[in-house]
CSV table of C-alpha atoms in Angstrom, one decimal:
chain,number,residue,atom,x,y,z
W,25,UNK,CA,-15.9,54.0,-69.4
W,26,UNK,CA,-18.8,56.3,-68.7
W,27,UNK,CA,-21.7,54.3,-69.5
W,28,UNK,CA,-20.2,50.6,-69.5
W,29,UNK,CA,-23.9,49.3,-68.5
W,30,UNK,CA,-24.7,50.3,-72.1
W,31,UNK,CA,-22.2,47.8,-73.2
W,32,UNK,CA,-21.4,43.9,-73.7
W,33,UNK,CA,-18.2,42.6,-73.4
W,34,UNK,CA,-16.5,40.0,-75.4
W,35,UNK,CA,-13.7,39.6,-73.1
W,36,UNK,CA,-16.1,38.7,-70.7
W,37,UNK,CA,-17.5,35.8,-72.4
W,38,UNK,CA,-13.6,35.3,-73.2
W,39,UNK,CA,-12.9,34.4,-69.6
W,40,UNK,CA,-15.8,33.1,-69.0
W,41,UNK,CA,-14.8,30.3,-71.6
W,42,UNK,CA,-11.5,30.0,-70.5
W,43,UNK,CA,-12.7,29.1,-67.0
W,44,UNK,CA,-15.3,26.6,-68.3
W,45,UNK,CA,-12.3,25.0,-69.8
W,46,UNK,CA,-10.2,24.9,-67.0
W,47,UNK,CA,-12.9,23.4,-64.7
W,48,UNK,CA,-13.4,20.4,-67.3
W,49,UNK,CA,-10.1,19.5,-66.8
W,50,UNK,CA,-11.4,16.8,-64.0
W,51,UNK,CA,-13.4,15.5,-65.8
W,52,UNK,CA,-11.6,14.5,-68.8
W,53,UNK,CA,-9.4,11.6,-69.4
W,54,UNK,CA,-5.3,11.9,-68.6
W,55,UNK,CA,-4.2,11.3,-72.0
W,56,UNK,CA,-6.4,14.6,-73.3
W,57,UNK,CA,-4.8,17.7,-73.3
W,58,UNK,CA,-6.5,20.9,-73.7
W,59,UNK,CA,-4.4,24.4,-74.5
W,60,UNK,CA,-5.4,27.4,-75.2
W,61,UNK,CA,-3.8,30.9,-76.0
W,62,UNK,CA,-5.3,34.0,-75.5
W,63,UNK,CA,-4.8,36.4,-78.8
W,64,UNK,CA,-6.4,39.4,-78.4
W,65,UNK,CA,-8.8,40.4,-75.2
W,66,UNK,CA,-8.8,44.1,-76.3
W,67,UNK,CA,-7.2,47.3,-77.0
W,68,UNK,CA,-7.7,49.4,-73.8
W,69,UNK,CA,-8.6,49.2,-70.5
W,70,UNK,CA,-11.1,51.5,-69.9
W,71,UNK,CA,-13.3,50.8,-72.9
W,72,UNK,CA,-15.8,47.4,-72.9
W,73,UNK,CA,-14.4,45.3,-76.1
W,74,UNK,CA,-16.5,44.5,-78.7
W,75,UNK,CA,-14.0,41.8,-80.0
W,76,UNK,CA,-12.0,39.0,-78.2
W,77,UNK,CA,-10.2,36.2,-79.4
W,78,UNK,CA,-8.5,33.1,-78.5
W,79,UNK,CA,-7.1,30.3,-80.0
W,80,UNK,CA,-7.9,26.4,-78.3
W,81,UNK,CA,-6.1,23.1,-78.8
W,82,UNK,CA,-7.3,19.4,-78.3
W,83,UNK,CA,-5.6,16.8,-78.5
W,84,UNK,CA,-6.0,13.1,-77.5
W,85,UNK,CA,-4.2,9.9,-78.2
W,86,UNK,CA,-7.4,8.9,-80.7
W,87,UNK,CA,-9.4,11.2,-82.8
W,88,UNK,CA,-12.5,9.9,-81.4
W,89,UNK,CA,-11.7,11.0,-77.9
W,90,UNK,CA,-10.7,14.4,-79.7
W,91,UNK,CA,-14.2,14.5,-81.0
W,92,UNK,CA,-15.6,13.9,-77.6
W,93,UNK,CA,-13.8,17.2,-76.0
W,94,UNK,CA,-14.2,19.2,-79.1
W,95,UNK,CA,-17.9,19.1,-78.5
W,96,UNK,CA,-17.6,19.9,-75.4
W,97,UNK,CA,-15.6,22.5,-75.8
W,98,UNK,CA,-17.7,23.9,-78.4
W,99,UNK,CA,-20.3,24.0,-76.3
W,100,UNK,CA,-18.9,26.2,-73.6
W,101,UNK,CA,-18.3,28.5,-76.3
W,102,UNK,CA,-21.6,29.2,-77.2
W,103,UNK,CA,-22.5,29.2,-72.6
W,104,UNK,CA,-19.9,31.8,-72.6
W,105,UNK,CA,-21.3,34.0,-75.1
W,106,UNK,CA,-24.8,33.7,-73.7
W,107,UNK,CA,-23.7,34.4,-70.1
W,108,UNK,CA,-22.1,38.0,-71.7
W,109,UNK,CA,-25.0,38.2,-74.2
W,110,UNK,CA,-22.6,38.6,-77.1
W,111,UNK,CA,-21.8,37.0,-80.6
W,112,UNK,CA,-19.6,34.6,-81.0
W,113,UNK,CA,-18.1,32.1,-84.3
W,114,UNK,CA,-15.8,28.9,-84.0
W,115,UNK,CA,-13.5,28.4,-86.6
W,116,UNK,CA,-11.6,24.9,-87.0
W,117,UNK,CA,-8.2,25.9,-88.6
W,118,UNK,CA,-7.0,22.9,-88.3
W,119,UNK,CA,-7.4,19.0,-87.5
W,120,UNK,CA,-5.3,15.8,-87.6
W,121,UNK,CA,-5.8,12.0,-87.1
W,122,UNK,CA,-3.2,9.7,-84.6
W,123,UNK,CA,-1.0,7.9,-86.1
W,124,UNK,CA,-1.8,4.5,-87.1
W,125,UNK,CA,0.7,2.0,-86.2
W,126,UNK,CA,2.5,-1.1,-88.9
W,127,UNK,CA,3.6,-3.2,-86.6
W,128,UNK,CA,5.1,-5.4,-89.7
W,129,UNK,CA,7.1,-2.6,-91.0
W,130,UNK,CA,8.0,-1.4,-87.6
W,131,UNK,CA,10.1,-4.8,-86.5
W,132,UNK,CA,11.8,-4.1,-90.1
W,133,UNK,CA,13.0,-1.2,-89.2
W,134,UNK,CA,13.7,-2.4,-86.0
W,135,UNK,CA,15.6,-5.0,-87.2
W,136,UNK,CA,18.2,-2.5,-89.5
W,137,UNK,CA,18.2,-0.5,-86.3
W,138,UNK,CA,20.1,-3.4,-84.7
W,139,UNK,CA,21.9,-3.8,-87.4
W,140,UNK,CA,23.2,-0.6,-87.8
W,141,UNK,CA,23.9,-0.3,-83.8
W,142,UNK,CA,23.6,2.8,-81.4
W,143,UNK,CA,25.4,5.9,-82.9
W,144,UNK,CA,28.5,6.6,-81.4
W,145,UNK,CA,29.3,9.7,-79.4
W,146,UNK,CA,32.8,11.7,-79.3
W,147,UNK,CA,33.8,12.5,-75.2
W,148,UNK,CA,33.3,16.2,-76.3
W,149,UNK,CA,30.1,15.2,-77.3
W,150,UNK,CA,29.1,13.6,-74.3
W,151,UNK,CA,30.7,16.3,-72.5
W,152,UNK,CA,28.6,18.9,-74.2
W,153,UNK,CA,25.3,17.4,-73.5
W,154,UNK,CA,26.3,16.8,-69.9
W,155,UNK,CA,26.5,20.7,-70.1
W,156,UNK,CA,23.2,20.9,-71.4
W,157,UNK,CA,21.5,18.9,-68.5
W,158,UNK,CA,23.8,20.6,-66.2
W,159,UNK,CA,21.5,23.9,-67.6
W,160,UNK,CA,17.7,22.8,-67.8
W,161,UNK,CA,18.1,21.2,-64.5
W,162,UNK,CA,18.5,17.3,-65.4
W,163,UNK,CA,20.6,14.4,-64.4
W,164,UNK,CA,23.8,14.5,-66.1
W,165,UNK,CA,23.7,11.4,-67.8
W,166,UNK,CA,25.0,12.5,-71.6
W,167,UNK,CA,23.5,10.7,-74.1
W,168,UNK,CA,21.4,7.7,-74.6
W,169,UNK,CA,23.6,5.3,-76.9
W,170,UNK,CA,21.7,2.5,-77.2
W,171,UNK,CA,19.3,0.6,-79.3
W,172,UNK,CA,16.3,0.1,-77.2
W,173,UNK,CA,13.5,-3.0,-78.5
W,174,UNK,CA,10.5,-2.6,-80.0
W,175,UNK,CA,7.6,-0.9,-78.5
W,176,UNK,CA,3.9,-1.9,-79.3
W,177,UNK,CA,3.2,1.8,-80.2
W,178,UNK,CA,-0.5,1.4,-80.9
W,179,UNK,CA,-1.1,0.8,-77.1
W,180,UNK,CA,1.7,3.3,-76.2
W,181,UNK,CA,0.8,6.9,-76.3
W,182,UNK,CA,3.6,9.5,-78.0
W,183,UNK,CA,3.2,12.9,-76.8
W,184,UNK,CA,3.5,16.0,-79.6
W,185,UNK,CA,0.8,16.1,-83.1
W,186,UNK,CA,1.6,15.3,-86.6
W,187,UNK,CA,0.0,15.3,-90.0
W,188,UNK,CA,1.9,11.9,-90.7
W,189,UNK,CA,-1.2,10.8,-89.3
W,190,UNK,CA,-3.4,11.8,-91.5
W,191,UNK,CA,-1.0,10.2,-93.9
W,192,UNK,CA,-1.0,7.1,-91.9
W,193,UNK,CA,-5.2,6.0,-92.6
W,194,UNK,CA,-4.0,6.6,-96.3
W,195,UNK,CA,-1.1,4.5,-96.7
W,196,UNK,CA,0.9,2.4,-94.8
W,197,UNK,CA,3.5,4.4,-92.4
W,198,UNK,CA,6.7,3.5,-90.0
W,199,UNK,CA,8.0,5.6,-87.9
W,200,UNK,CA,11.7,5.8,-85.7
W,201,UNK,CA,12.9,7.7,-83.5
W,202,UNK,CA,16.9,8.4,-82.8
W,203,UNK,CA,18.3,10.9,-80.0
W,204,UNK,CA,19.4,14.0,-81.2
W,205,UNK,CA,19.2,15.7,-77.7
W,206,UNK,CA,20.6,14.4,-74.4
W,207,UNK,CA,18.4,12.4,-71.5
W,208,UNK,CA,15.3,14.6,-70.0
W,209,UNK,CA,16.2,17.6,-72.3
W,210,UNK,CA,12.7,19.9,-72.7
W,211,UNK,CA,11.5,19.8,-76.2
W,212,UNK,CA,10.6,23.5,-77.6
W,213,UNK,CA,13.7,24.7,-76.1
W,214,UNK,CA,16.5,26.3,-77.3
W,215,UNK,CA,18.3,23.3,-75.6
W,216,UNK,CA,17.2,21.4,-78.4
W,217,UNK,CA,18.0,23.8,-80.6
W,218,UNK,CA,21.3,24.2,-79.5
W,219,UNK,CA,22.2,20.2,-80.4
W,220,UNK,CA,20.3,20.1,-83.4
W,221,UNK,CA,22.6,22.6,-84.4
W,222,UNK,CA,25.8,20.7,-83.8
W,223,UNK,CA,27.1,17.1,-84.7
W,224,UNK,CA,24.7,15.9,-82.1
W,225,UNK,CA,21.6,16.8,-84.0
W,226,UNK,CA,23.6,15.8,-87.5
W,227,UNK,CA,24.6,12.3,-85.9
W,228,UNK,CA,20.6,11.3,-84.9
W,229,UNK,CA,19.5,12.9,-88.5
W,230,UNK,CA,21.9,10.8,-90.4
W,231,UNK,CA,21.4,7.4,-88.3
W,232,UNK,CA,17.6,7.7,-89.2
W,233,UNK,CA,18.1,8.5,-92.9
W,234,UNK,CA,20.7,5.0,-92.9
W,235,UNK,CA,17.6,3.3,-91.3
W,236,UNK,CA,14.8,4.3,-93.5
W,237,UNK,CA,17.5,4.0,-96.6
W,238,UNK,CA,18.2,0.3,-95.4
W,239,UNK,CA,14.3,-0.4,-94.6
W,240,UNK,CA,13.2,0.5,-98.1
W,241,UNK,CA,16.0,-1.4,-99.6
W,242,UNK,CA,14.6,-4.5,-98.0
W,243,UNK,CA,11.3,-3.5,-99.0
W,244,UNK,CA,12.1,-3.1,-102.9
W,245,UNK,CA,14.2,-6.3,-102.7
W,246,UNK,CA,11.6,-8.0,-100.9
W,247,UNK,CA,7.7,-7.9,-102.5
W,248,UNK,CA,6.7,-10.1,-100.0
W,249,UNK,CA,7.7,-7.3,-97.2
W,250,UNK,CA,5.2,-5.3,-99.2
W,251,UNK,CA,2.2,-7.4,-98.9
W,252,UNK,CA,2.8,-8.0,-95.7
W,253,UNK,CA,3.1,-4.3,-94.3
W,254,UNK,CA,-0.1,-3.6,-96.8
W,255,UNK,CA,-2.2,-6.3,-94.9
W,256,UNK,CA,-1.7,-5.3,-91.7
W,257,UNK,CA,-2.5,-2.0,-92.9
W,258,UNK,CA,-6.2,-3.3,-94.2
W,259,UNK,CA,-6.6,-5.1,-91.5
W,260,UNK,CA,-5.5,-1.8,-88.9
W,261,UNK,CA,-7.6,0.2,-90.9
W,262,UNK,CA,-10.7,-2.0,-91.1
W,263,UNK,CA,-13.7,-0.4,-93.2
W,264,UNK,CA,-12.8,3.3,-91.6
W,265,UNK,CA,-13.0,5.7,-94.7
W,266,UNK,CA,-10.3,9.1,-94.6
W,267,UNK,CA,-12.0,12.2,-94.5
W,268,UNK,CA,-10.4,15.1,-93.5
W,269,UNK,CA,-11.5,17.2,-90.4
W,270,UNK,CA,-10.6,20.5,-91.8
W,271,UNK,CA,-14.4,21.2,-93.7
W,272,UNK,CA,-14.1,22.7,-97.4
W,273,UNK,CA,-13.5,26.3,-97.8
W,274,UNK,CA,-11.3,28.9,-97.8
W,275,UNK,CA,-8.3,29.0,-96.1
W,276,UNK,CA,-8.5,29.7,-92.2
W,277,UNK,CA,-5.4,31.4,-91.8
W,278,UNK,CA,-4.5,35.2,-92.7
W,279,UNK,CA,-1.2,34.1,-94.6
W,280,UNK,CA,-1.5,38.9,-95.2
């Protein structure tokens, strides 16, 4: 604190990043998102840091538009750390592709969907996730207990990541989804947590379990099923070649 001209701080160039972030946010397309967690901007207040950290997320509905804001934001990294003449290092800890969709295999599970029919809620149930809404705030509708038809997902964007993805460009992959949470409730909640815990959450696990178990049936049974999902996969897929976007090396993460 007495001679603070004498020194450079890295929570300085911290901000200073965090604020180039937040003034891209204009100028970026709706469907990036861009979050970022502040991990360590010092020990004390009255001595300059010599060390800051935080931790950045982008995501997009393509990794191409990824790439496009990763740059960026790697970029104002390296502004930040000039304006507060400091140091500074990215590290990529971690990467993952969007899912790439089987429309073929989708309408087959679709169809054993259908076949199998919504799954069917006890009043207590209902009353339960009325409850629930009731709490977080939502319309208490209960929950959804219907099968709804087949979306086009590859021109429909699906919030969250997954490194199904990644397994997606490798080999062909379907995907469902069944309710284990009533209408509207926040995900990363413990309202979730509270049904998954309960014969709502063990109702929505099993339903999609019957599916897949029903899909893959049809699939065996079927080798025609096969080549068909397969060549909507090649064709999908095109001449892109998987490479992960995690670069060789050690491990990122101090698993100490």
């Amino acid at each position: 604190a007495a001679d603070p001209w004498n020194g450079r701080s890295a929570s300085d160039a911290l901000e200073l990043y965090a604020h180039g972030i937040n003034s891209m946010r204009e100028h970026i397309k709706p469907s990036v998102r861009v979050h970022y967690h502040i991990q360590d901007g010092g020990q004390v207040v009255n001595v300059v840091p010599d060390y800051a950290r935080i931790w950045v997320r982008v995501r997009d509905n393509t990794r191409a538009g990824m790439d496009e804001v990763y740059e960026r934001v790697k970029k104002m990294a390296g502004g930040a750390a000039i304006m507060a003449n400091v140091d500074y290092k990215v590290s990529l800890v971690s990467g993952i592709y969007e899912v790439l969709v089987n429309r073929t295999g989708g309408a087959l599970v679709q169809q054993n969907l259908e076949l199998l029919g919504p799954i069917r809620y006890t009043e207590e149930e209902q009353l339960f996730a009325r409850k629930i809404q009731e709490s977080t705030g939502k319309p208490q509708v209960g929950l959804h207990s219907k099968v709804e038809p087949l979306e086009e997902t590859a021109n429909a964007g699906m919030g969250g990541s997954t490194d199904v993805g990644d397994v997606s460009w490798i080999v062909p992959v379907v995907r469902l989804s069944t309710a284990t949470a009533p209408i509207g409730t926040p995900w990363h909640s413990w309202a979730v947590v509270a049904c998954g815990g309960m014969s709502i959450g063990h109702k929505g696990l099993l339903h999609s379990s019957k599916t897949l178990a029903m899909t893959m049936a049809d699939i065996l049974e079927d080798p025609k099923k096969i080549e068909a999902i397969k060549a909507e996969f090649r064709q999908r897929k095109g001449d892109h070649v998987y490479k992960g976007l995690v670069p060789d090396g050690p491990p990122p993460l101090n698993y100490k």
